[in-house]
Coordinates of N, CA and C in Angstrom, one line a residue:
X1 N -50.3 -35.7 45.8 CA -50.4 -34.4 45.3 C -50.9 -33.4 45.2
X2 N -49.6 -32.6 46.1 CA -49.7 -30.9 47.2 C -50.7 -29.6 45.8
X3 N -50.9 -29.1 46.4 CA -52.5 -28.7 45.4 C -51.1 -27.0 45.4
X4 N -51.1 -26.1 44.6 CA -50.4 -24.8 43.7 C -51.3 -24.2 44.8
X5 N -50.8 -22.1 45.2 CA -51.0 -21.8 46.4 C -52.4 -21.1 45.0
X6 N -52.3 -21.2 43.9 CA -52.4 -20.4 43.2 C -54.0 -21.1 43.3
X7 N -53.9 -23.0 43.2 CA -55.4 -22.8 42.6 C -56.3 -22.9 43.8
X8 N -55.4 -23.3 45.3 CA -56.7 -23.1 46.6 C -56.3 -21.3 46.6
X9 N -56.5 -20.8 46.0 CA -57.0 -19.4 46.1 C -58.4 -19.5 45.3
X10 N -58.1 -20.1 44.2 CA -59.3 -19.5 42.5 C -60.1 -21.0 44.0
X11 N -59.9 -21.8 44.7 CA -61.5 -22.5 44.7 C -61.6 -21.6 46.5
X12 N -61.5 -20.4 47.0 CA -61.2 -20.0 47.9 C -61.1 -19.5 48.9
X13 N -59.9 -19.7 48.8 CA -58.7 -19.9 49.5 C -58.3 -18.7 49.9
X14 N -58.0 -18.8 51.9 CA -56.9 -17.1 52.0 C -56.0 -16.8 52.4
X15 N -55.0 -16.1 52.4 CA -54.2 -15.7 53.1 C -54.5 -15.8 55.3
X16 N -54.5 -16.7 55.8 CA -54.7 -16.3 56.7 C -53.0 -16.2 58.0
X17 N -53.6 -15.4 59.0 CA -51.8 -15.4 59.0 C -52.0 -15.1 61.0
X18 N -52.0 -16.5 61.6 CA -53.0 -15.9 63.3 C -50.9 -16.5 63.6
X19 N -51.6 -15.7 65.2 CA -50.2 -15.3 66.6 C -51.9 -16.1 67.8
X20 N -51.2 -17.5 68.2 CA -51.3 -18.4 69.0 C -50.8 -18.0 70.4
X21 N -50.4 -17.2 71.1 CA -50.8 -16.9 72.4 C -50.9 -18.1 73.6
X22 N -49.6 -19.3 73.5 CA -50.1 -19.3 75.3 C -48.6 -19.9 76.8
X23 N -48.7 -20.5 77.2 CA -48.1 -20.4 78.4 C -47.3 -21.1 78.2
X24 N -46.2 -20.7 79.1 CA -45.0 -22.2 78.9 C -44.7 -23.1 79.3
X25 N -44.3 -24.2 79.3 CA -44.9 -25.5 80.5 C -43.8 -25.6 81.6
X26 N -42.7 -24.9 81.4 CA -41.7 -24.9 82.6 C -42.4 -23.7 83.2
X27 N -42.4 -22.8 83.2 CA -43.3 -21.5 83.8 C -44.4 -20.8 83.0
X28 N -45.2 -21.8 84.0 CA -46.6 -21.3 83.8 C -47.1 -19.7 83.9
X29 N -46.0 -18.9 84.2 CA -46.7 -17.3 84.5 C -46.8 -16.8 83.4
X30 N -45.3 -17.2 82.4 CA -45.0 -16.8 80.8 C -45.6 -16.6 80.2
X31 N -45.4 -16.3 79.3 CA -46.7 -17.0 77.5 C -45.4 -15.9 76.5
X32 N -46.1 -17.3 75.6 CA -45.3 -17.3 74.2 C -45.8 -17.4 74.2
X33 N -45.2 -16.0 72.2 CA -46.0 -16.4 71.4 C -45.4 -17.8 69.9
X34 N -47.0 -17.3 69.2 CA -46.2 -18.8 68.0 C -47.0 -17.7 67.0
X35 N -46.8 -16.8 65.4 CA -47.3 -16.6 64.2 C -46.6 -18.0 63.2
X36 N -47.5 -18.3 63.0 CA -47.9 -18.2 61.4 C -48.2 -18.0 60.0
X37 N -48.3 -18.3 58.9 CA -49.8 -18.0 58.8 C -49.7 -19.3 56.9
X38 N -51.1 -19.7 56.8 CA -50.9 -20.9 55.7 C -52.6 -20.3 54.9
X39 N -52.8 -20.9 54.3 CA -54.5 -20.9 53.5 C -55.1 -21.8 54.5
X40 N -56.2 -20.3 54.6 CA -57.2 -21.5 54.7 C -58.6 -20.6 54.2
X41 N -60.6 -21.3 54.6 CA -61.4 -21.0 54.2 C -61.8 -19.5 55.0
X42 N -62.5 -19.2 55.5 CA -63.4 -18.0 56.2 C -64.5 -18.7 55.7
X43 N -65.1 -18.4 56.6 CA -65.5 -18.4 58.4 C -64.5 -19.5 59.4
X44 N -64.6 -20.2 59.3 CA -64.5 -21.6 59.5 C -63.6 -22.0 59.7
X45 N -62.2 -21.8 58.8 CA -61.2 -21.8 59.8 C -60.9 -23.0 59.9
X46 N -61.1 -24.5 59.0 CA -60.8 -25.5 58.9 C -59.4 -26.0 58.8
X47 N -57.9 -26.0 58.4 CA -57.0 -26.1 58.7 C -56.3 -25.7 59.7
X48 N -57.1 -23.7 60.3 CA -56.6 -23.7 62.0 C -57.3 -24.6 63.1
X49 N -58.5 -25.9 62.5 CA -59.3 -25.8 63.6 C -58.5 -27.7 64.3
X50 N -58.4 -27.9 62.6 CA -56.5 -29.1 62.5 C -55.6 -28.3 63.0
X51 N -54.5 -27.3 62.9 CA -53.7 -27.5 63.9 C -53.8 -27.0 65.1
X52 N -54.9 -26.6 65.6 CA -55.4 -26.8 66.8 C -55.9 -27.7 67.9
X53 N -56.7 -28.2 67.1 CA -56.7 -29.9 67.2 C -54.8 -30.6 67.6
X54 N -55.0 -30.7 67.4 CA -53.4 -30.8 67.2 C -52.8 -30.4 68.4
X55 N -52.3 -29.1 68.2 CA -52.1 -28.5 69.6 C -52.5 -29.4 70.9
X56 N -53.8 -29.1 71.0 CA -54.2 -29.5 72.1 C -54.0 -31.3 72.5
X57 N -53.7 -31.6 71.8 CA -53.5 -33.5 72.1 C -52.0 -33.8 72.0
X58 N -51.6 -32.3 71.9 CA -49.9 -33.0 71.1 C -49.0 -32.2 72.0
X59 N -49.5 -30.8 72.2 CA -47.7 -30.0 72.4 C -48.3 -29.7 74.0
X60 N -47.7 -29.9 75.7 CA -48.1 -29.0 76.4 C -48.1 -27.6 77.0
X61 N -47.9 -26.9 75.5 CA -48.4 -25.2 76.0 C -49.6 -25.3 76.2
X62 N -50.0 -24.3 77.2 CA -51.6 -24.5 77.4 C -51.8 -23.4 76.7
X63 N -52.5 -22.9 75.9 CA -53.0 -22.2 74.8 C -54.1 -21.0 75.9
X64 N -53.6 -20.0 75.5 CA -54.3 -18.4 76.4 C -55.8 -17.9 75.3
X65 N -54.3 -18.0 74.6 CA -56.1 -17.0 73.2 C -55.3 -17.4 71.3
X66 N -55.4 -16.8 70.5 CA -55.6 -17.4 69.5 C -55.8 -16.2 68.0
X67 N -55.3 -15.2 68.0 CA -55.7 -13.7 66.9 C -55.5 -14.5 65.6
X68 N -56.3 -13.2 64.8 CA -56.9 -14.3 63.0 C -57.1 -13.1 62.8
X69 N -56.4 -13.0 61.7 CA -56.8 -12.5 60.8 C -55.7 -12.6 58.7
X70 N -56.9 -12.3 58.3 CA -57.6 -13.7 57.4 C -57.6 -12.4 55.4
X71 N -56.9 -13.0 55.3 CA -57.2 -11.5 53.3 C -57.4 -12.4 52.4
X72 N -58.9 -12.0 51.2 CA -58.7 -12.6 50.3 C -57.4 -12.4 49.6
X73 N -56.4 -13.0 48.4 CA -55.8 -11.9 47.9 C -57.1 -12.3 46.8
X74 N -57.3 -13.3 45.9 CA -57.8 -13.3 44.4 C -58.9 -12.6 44.6
X75 N -59.5 -11.8 43.9 CA -61.0 -10.9 44.1 C -61.0 -9.9 43.6
X76 N -62.1 -9.0 43.5 CA -62.9 -8.4 42.1 C -62.3 -7.5 42.3
X77 N -61.5 -6.5 41.3 CA -60.2 -5.7 41.1 C -61.2 -4.5 41.1
X78 N -60.2 -3.3 42.5 CA -60.6 -2.2 42.7 C -59.8 -1.5 41.3
X79 N -61.3 -0.4 41.5 CA -60.4 0.9 40.9 C -61.9 2.3 41.0
X80 N -60.8 3.1 40.4 CA -61.2 4.1 40.5 C -61.2 4.9 38.8
X81 N -61.6 5.6 38.3 CA -62.2 6.9 37.6 C -61.5 8.6 38.0
X82 N -60.7 8.9 37.1 CA -59.6 9.8 37.8 C -59.9 11.1 37.1
X83 N -60.0 12.0 36.9 CA -61.2 13.5 36.3 C -59.5 14.2 36.3
X84 N -58.3 14.7 35.6 CA -57.1 15.5 35.4 C -55.9 14.2 35.1
X85 N -55.3 15.8 34.3 CA -54.3 14.7 33.9 C -53.2 14.6 35.2
X86 N -52.1 14.0 35.3 CA -50.8 14.2 35.2 C -49.8 14.6 34.3
X87 N -48.5 15.6 34.4 CA -47.6 15.7 33.3 C -46.2 16.1 34.7
X88 N -45.3 15.1 33.9 CA -44.7 14.9 34.2 C -43.1 15.4 33.4
X89 N -42.8 16.0 33.7 CA -41.5 17.1 32.9 C -40.7 16.1 33.6

């Protein structure tokens, strides 16, 4: 059974955005970009490692670079005290 996104976030997973730059097999001088998002655990990124291992085994395009952005979506609330009154007419 697949875990829900909310349960994964409670377990510490955060949203990871991944950009994979790779060389086209038929045109090795051209770079292609593949971007996607998935839930993963920082800083080890086990899901990303599985994906990259699969890429190296099964995909013909040779990797050039991988960029990662990660954000925990559930965390402590941020707040600040505001002095003053705002009135709307």
